[in-house]
Coordinates of C-alpha atoms in Angstrom, one line a residue:
M1 CA 130.6 195.6 140.9
T2 CA 132.3 193.2 143.2
R3 CA 129.5 190.6 142.6
I4 CA 129.8 190.8 138.8
N5 CA 133.6 190.2 139.0
K6 CA 133.0 187.2 141.1
H7 CA 130.7 185.8 138.7
Q8 CA 133.1 186.5 135.9
T9 CA 135.8 184.9 137.6
K10 CA 133.9 181.8 138.4
F11 CA 132.8 181.5 134.8
F12 CA 136.3 181.9 133.5
F13 CA 137.6 179.1 135.7
I14 CA 134.8 176.8 134.8
M15 CA 135.7 177.5 131.0
M16 CA 139.4 177.0 131.4
S17 CA 138.7 173.9 133.4
L18 CA 136.4 172.6 130.5
L19 CA 139.0 173.4 127.9
L20 CA 141.7 171.7 129.7
F21 CA 139.7 168.4 130.1
I22 CA 138.8 168.4 126.5
F23 CA 142.5 168.8 125.3
S24 CA 143.9 166.5 128.0
G25 CA 142.2 163.4 126.3
C26 CA 138.5 163.7 126.0
G27 CA 138.8 165.5 122.6
S28 CA 141.6 163.3 121.2
P29 CA 141.8 159.6 120.4
S30 CA 142.7 157.5 123.4
K31 CA 145.7 155.3 123.5
E32 CA 143.6 152.2 123.2
S33 CA 141.9 153.6 120.1
D34 CA 145.4 154.2 118.6
S35 CA 146.6 150.8 119.4
A36 CA 143.5 149.3 117.8
L37 CA 144.0 151.3 114.7
D38 CA 147.7 150.1 114.5
S39 CA 146.7 146.5 115.1
E40 CA 144.1 146.8 112.3
A41 CA 146.7 148.5 109.9
I42 CA 149.3 145.8 110.8
R43 CA 146.7 143.1 110.0
E44 CA 145.7 144.6 106.7
S45 CA 149.3 144.7 105.7
R46 CA 149.7 141.2 106.5
I47 CA 146.6 140.2 104.6
S48 CA 147.9 142.2 101.4
E49 CA 151.5 140.4 101.8
L50 CA 150.0 137.0 102.2
E51 CA 147.5 137.5 99.3
N52 CA 150.5 138.2 97.0
S53 CA 152.5 135.2 98.4
D54 CA 153.2 131.7 96.7
L55 CA 151.3 130.1 100.1
V56 CA 148.0 131.7 98.5
G57 CA 149.0 130.9 94.9
N58 CA 149.3 127.1 95.9
V59 CA 146.0 126.8 97.7
D60 CA 144.6 124.5 95.0
A61 CA 147.6 122.1 95.2
Y62 CA 147.5 122.1 99.1
A63 CA 143.9 121.0 99.0
A64 CA 144.8 118.0 96.9
I65 CA 147.4 116.7 99.6
E66 CA 146.3 113.5 101.2
G67 CA 148.2 111.4 103.6
M68 CA 148.1 108.0 105.7
L69 CA 146.8 108.4 109.1
A70 CA 149.8 108.3 111.5
E71 CA 149.1 110.2 114.6
G72 CA 152.2 111.9 115.9
P73 CA 153.8 115.2 116.8
A74 CA 154.3 118.1 114.5
P75 CA 157.9 118.6 113.1
T76 CA 160.0 121.0 115.1
P77 CA 160.0 123.9 114.4
A78 CA 156.6 123.6 112.8
K79 CA 155.7 126.2 110.1
V80 CA 152.1 126.2 109.6
F81 CA 149.6 127.2 106.9
I82 CA 145.9 126.9 107.1
I83 CA 143.2 126.4 104.5
E84 CA 139.6 125.8 104.4
N85 CA 136.7 124.7 102.2
D86 CA 134.9 127.7 100.6
E87 CA 131.3 127.3 101.6
S88 CA 129.9 129.7 99.0
V89 CA 130.7 127.3 96.3
E90 CA 127.7 125.3 95.1
G91 CA 127.9 121.5 96.0
D92 CA 127.6 120.6 92.2
A93 CA 130.8 122.6 91.4
G94 CA 132.9 120.4 93.6
E95 CA 134.8 121.4 96.8
K96 CA 136.9 124.7 96.6
Y97 CA 139.5 125.6 99.1
V98 CA 140.8 129.2 100.2
Y99 CA 143.4 130.3 102.7
S100 CA 142.0 130.5 106.2
R101 CA 142.1 133.8 108.4
H102 CA 142.9 131.6 111.2
Y103 CA 146.5 131.5 109.8
L104 CA 146.7 135.3 110.7
D105 CA 146.0 134.6 114.2
L106 CA 148.7 132.0 114.8
P107 CA 151.7 133.0 116.8
E108 CA 154.3 134.6 114.6
E109 CA 156.7 131.7 115.2
L110 CA 154.2 129.3 113.9
Q111 CA 153.2 131.0 110.6
A112 CA 155.0 129.8 107.5
K113 CA 156.0 132.7 105.3
S114 CA 156.5 130.9 102.2
D115 CA 155.7 127.5 100.4
A116 CA 159.4 126.5 100.8
E117 CA 159.1 126.9 104.5
M118 CA 155.8 125.5 105.1
N119 CA 156.2 122.0 106.6
V120 CA 152.6 121.5 108.4
L121 CA 149.4 122.1 106.5
V122 CA 146.1 122.3 108.4
K123 CA 143.0 121.6 106.3
L124 CA 139.6 122.8 107.8
R125 CA 136.4 121.3 106.4
Q126 CA 133.3 123.0 107.6
Y127 CA 129.8 121.9 106.9
Y128 CA 126.2 121.6 108.4
M129 CA 124.3 118.3 108.6
E130 CA 120.6 117.7 109.2
T131 CA 120.3 116.5 112.8
G132 CA 116.5 117.0 113.5
T133 CA 113.2 118.6 112.9
Y134 CA 111.1 121.1 114.7
S135 CA 107.3 120.9 115.6
N136 CA 106.6 123.3 112.6
E137 CA 108.4 120.9 110.4
G138 CA 111.5 123.2 110.1
I139 CA 114.9 121.5 109.9
A140 CA 117.5 121.5 112.7
Y141 CA 121.1 121.6 111.4
T142 CA 124.4 121.1 113.2
R143 CA 127.8 122.6 112.4
Y144 CA 130.8 120.3 112.0
V145 CA 134.4 121.3 111.6
Q146 CA 136.7 118.5 110.6
I147 CA 140.5 119.5 111.4
T148 CA 143.2 117.6 109.5
I149 CA 146.9 118.3 110.3
L150 CA 149.3 117.0 107.7
D151 CA 153.1 116.8 108.0
R152 CA 154.1 117.8 104.5
A153 CA 157.5 116.2 104.4
A154 CA 156.5 112.9 105.8
G155 CA 153.1 112.8 103.8
T156 CA 151.1 111.7 106.8
I157 CA 148.1 112.9 108.7
I158 CA 149.5 113.5 112.3
H159 CA 146.2 114.7 113.7
Q160 CA 142.5 114.5 112.8
E161 CA 139.4 115.3 114.7
T162 CA 135.9 116.6 114.1
M163 CA 134.3 119.4 116.2
I164 CA 130.6 119.2 116.7
G165 CA 128.5 122.4 117.1
S166 CA 126.0 123.2 119.7
A167 CA 122.6 122.0 119.6
P168 CA 120.5 124.0 117.0
F169 CA 118.8 126.9 118.5
S170 CA 114.9 127.2 118.8
I171 CA 113.0 128.8 116.0
S172 CA 109.9 130.8 115.5
E173 CA 106.8 129.4 114.0
G174 CA 107.6 131.2 110.6
E175 CA 111.1 130.1 110.3
S176 CA 112.2 127.0 108.3
A177 CA 115.5 126.1 109.8
G178 CA 117.8 126.5 113.0
Y179 CA 121.3 126.0 113.2
G180 CA 124.1 125.1 115.8
Y181 CA 127.4 126.4 115.7
V182 CA 131.2 125.9 116.4
P183 CA 132.6 129.2 117.5
E184 CA 135.6 130.3 115.4
Y185 CA 137.7 130.8 118.6
Q186 CA 137.2 127.4 119.5
V187 CA 138.6 126.2 116.4
L188 CA 141.7 128.2 116.8
E189 CA 142.1 127.0 120.2
K190 CA 142.0 123.4 119.2
I191 CA 144.5 124.1 116.4
L192 CA 146.8 125.9 119.0
E193 CA 146.4 123.0 121.4
F194 CA 147.9 120.5 119.1
F195 CA 151.0 122.7 118.8
G196 CA 151.4 123.0 122.5
Y197 CA 149.7 126.4 122.9
A198 CA 147.6 126.0 126.1
E199 CA 144.6 128.2 126.6
E200 CA 145.7 131.2 129.0

């Protein structure tokens, strides 16, 4: 009888320990998961606000802005908006621009909140160029990203450079093309660098 009670007691303590482990965190979302969900919800809210703003409403007008090249610093404080060419548009239809998601990754103090506030426009033009061929006659393409930063009030291009992607990757015998890329995070880093935000 005593032996049975010991087994029952041991079983009871094991079950209680297991239940405590589950309810103490294993069975509920972690703080990291909650934080990630909160960040995603905030981002989605910002996207919704942006897409209903006059910034997005004026993208076509921003795409037409040109300026004389006059390298110099950004106005202070800089309030920035970023647009990029829409690569889904066929070449024959002409170039079309949309707002860039890089805008959402800018520090809060750099983000223009309205057309009236925006004094710096960043235009990204992204494209591929044929840069070689493979032994199977496949074509090698390299990615280019042209960054143009305009002082809206002065009507000048205060910075312009082109980032060149990595060498095109090798391809298998059955593939017809290989591509070299410019990582998106490097484009953002290059923009931030101009505004004095050094990489941490």
